[in-house]
Short mmCIF file of C-alpha atoms in Angstrom, two decimals:
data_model
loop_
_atom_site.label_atom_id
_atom_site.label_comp_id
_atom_site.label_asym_id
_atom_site.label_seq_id
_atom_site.Cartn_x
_atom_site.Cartn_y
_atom_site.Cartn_z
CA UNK R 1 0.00 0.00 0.00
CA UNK R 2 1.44 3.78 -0.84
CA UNK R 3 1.32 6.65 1.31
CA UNK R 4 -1.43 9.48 -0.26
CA UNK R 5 -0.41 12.49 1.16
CA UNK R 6 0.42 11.92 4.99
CA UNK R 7 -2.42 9.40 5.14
CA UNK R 8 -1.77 5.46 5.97
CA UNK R 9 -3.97 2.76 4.41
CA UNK R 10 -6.09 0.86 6.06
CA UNK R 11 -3.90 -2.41 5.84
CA UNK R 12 -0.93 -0.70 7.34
CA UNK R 13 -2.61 0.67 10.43
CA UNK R 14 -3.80 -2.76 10.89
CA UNK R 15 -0.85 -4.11 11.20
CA UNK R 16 0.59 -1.81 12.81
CA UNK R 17 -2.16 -1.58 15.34
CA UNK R 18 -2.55 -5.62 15.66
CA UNK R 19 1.42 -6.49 15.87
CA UNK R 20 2.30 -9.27 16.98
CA UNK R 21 5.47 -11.40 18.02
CA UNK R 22 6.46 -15.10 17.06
CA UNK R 23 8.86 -16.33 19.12
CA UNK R 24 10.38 -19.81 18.19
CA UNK R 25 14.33 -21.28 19.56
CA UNK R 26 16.12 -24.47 18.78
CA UNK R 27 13.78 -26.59 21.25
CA UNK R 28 10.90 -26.39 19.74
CA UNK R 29 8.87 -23.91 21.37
CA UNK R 30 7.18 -21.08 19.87
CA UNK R 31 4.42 -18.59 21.33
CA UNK R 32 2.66 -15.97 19.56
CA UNK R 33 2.15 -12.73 21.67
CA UNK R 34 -0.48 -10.02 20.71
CA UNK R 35 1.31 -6.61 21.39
CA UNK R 36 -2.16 -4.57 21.99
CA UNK R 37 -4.84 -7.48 23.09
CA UNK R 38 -5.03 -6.46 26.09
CA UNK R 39 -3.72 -9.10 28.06
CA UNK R 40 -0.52 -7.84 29.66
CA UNK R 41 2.80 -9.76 27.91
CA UNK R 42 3.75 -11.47 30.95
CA UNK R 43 0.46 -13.70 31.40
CA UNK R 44 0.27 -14.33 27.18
CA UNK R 45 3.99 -15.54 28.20
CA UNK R 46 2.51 -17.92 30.83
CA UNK R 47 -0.12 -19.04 29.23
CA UNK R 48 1.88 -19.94 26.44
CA UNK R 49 4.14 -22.26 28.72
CA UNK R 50 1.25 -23.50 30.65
CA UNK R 51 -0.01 -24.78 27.74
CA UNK R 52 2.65 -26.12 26.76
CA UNK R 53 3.23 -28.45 30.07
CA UNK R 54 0.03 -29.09 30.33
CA UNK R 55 -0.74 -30.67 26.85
CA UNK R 56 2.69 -32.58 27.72
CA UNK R 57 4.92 -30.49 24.71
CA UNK R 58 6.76 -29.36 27.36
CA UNK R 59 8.01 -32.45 29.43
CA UNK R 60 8.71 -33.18 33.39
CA UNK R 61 12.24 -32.12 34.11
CA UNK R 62 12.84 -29.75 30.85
CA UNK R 63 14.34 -26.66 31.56
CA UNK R 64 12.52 -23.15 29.70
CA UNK R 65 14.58 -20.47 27.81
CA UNK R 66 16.19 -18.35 30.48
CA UNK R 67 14.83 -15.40 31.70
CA UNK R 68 17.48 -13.24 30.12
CA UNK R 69 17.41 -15.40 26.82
CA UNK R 70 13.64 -14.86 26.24
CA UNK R 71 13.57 -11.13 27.52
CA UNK R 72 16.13 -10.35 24.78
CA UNK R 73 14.30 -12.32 22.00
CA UNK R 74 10.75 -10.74 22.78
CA UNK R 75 12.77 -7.50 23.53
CA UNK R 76 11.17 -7.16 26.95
CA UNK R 77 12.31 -6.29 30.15
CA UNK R 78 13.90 -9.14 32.43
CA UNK R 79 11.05 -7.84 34.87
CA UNK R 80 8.23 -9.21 32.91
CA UNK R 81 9.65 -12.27 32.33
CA UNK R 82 10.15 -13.22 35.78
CA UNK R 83 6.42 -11.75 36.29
CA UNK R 84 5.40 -14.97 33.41
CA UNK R 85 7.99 -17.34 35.24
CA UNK R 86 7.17 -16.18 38.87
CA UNK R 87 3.27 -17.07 37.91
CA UNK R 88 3.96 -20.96 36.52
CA UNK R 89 6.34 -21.18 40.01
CA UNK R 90 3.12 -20.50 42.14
CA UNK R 91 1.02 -23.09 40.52
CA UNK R 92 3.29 -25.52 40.76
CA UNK R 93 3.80 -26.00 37.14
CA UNK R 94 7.81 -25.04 37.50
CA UNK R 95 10.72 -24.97 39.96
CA UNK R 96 13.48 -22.47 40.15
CA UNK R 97 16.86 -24.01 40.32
CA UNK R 98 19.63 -21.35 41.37
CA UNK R 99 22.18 -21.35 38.59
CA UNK R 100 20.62 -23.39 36.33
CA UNK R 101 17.12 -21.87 35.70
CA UNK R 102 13.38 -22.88 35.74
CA UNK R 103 12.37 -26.68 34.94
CA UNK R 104 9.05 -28.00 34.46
CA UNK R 105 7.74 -30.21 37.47
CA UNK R 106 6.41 -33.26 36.95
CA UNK R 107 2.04 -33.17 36.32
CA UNK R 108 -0.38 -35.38 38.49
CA UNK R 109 -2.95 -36.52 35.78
CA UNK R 110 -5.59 -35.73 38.27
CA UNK R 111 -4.07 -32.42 39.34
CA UNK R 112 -4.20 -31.07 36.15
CA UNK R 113 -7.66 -32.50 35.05
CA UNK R 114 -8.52 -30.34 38.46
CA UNK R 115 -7.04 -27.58 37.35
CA UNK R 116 -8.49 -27.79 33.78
CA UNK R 117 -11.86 -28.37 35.72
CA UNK R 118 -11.57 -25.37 37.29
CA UNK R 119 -10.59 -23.24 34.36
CA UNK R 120 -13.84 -24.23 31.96
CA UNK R 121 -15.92 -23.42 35.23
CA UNK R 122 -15.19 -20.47 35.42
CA UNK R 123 -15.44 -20.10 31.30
CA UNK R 124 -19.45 -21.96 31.75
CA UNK R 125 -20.10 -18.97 34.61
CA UNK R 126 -18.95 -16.01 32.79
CA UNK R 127 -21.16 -16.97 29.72
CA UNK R 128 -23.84 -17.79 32.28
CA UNK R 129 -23.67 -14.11 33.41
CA UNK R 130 -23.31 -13.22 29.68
CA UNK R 131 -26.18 -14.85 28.51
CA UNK R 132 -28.51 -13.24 31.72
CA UNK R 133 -27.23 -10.22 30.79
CA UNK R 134 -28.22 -10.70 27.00
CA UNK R 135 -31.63 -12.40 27.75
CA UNK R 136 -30.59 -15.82 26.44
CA UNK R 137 -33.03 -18.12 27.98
CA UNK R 138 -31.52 -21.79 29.74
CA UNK R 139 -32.74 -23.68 26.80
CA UNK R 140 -31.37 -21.46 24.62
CA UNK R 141 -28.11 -21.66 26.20
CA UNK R 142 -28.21 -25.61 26.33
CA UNK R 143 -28.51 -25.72 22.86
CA UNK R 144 -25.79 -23.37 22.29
CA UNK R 145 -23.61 -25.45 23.99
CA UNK R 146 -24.61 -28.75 22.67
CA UNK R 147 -23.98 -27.37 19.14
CA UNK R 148 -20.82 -26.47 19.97
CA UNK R 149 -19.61 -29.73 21.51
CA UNK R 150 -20.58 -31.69 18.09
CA UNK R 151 -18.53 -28.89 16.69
CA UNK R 152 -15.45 -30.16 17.90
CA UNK R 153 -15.93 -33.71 17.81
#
């Protein structure tokens, strides 16, 4: 797209506006990070990872990218990535190991069907409350769901 007088197309704002990052290193793991969605960098960074460990990419005993390592790749302070790291420590999902880094912990089956359990609870109330708030009726929402299930099977 060309520049008409000091005006940007349309396609170049968007991509300005929607930039995002792809990060990818010899291991194997990549994230994609939205720059302006909202979600602050260092939770799209542990999400990413938490992902990753829980689908089993990421394995018991692995080590991630240092802290210094992926601050410099995503250009990002050393502060938010400890934020991301910091987070996954909390849940349990990691271990600091002075010297050597952060390593993934190994996952209790039924520890992390909990935790999954927990997460699409909360997912089912908020579109509860989003569906009272829009005047979708319990049948209506029933259906909704069921449609969607068959989706992805």
């Amino acid at each position: 797209c060309s520049l008409v007088g000091s005006e940007m197309c349309i396609r170049d704002r968007y991509i300005t506006h929607e930039q995002f990052y792809t990060v990818s290193a010899e291991r194997g793991w990549n994230m994609k990070l939205l720059q302006n969605s909202g979600i602050p960098i260092y939770q799209q960074i542990a999400d990413s990872f938490r992902e990753d460990i829980m689908s089993g990419k990421l394995k018991q005993g692995e080590y991630l990218p240092s802290i210094r390592a992926l601050a410099r790749e995503l250009k990002i302070s050393v502060i938010t990535t400890m934020n991301a790291y910091e987070q996954l420590e909390s849940e349990g999902l990691v271990t600091a190991m002075q010297g050597k880094g952060f390593y993934v912990n190994s996952q209790d089956s039924d520890m992390m069907k909990e935790q999954y359990m927990r997460k699409v609870e909360e997912n089912l109330q908020d579109a509860i409350d989003a569906a009272k708030v829009a005047g979708i009726s319990k049948e209506e929402l029933m259906e909704t769901f069921s449609v969607l299930l068959q989706m992805k099977d």
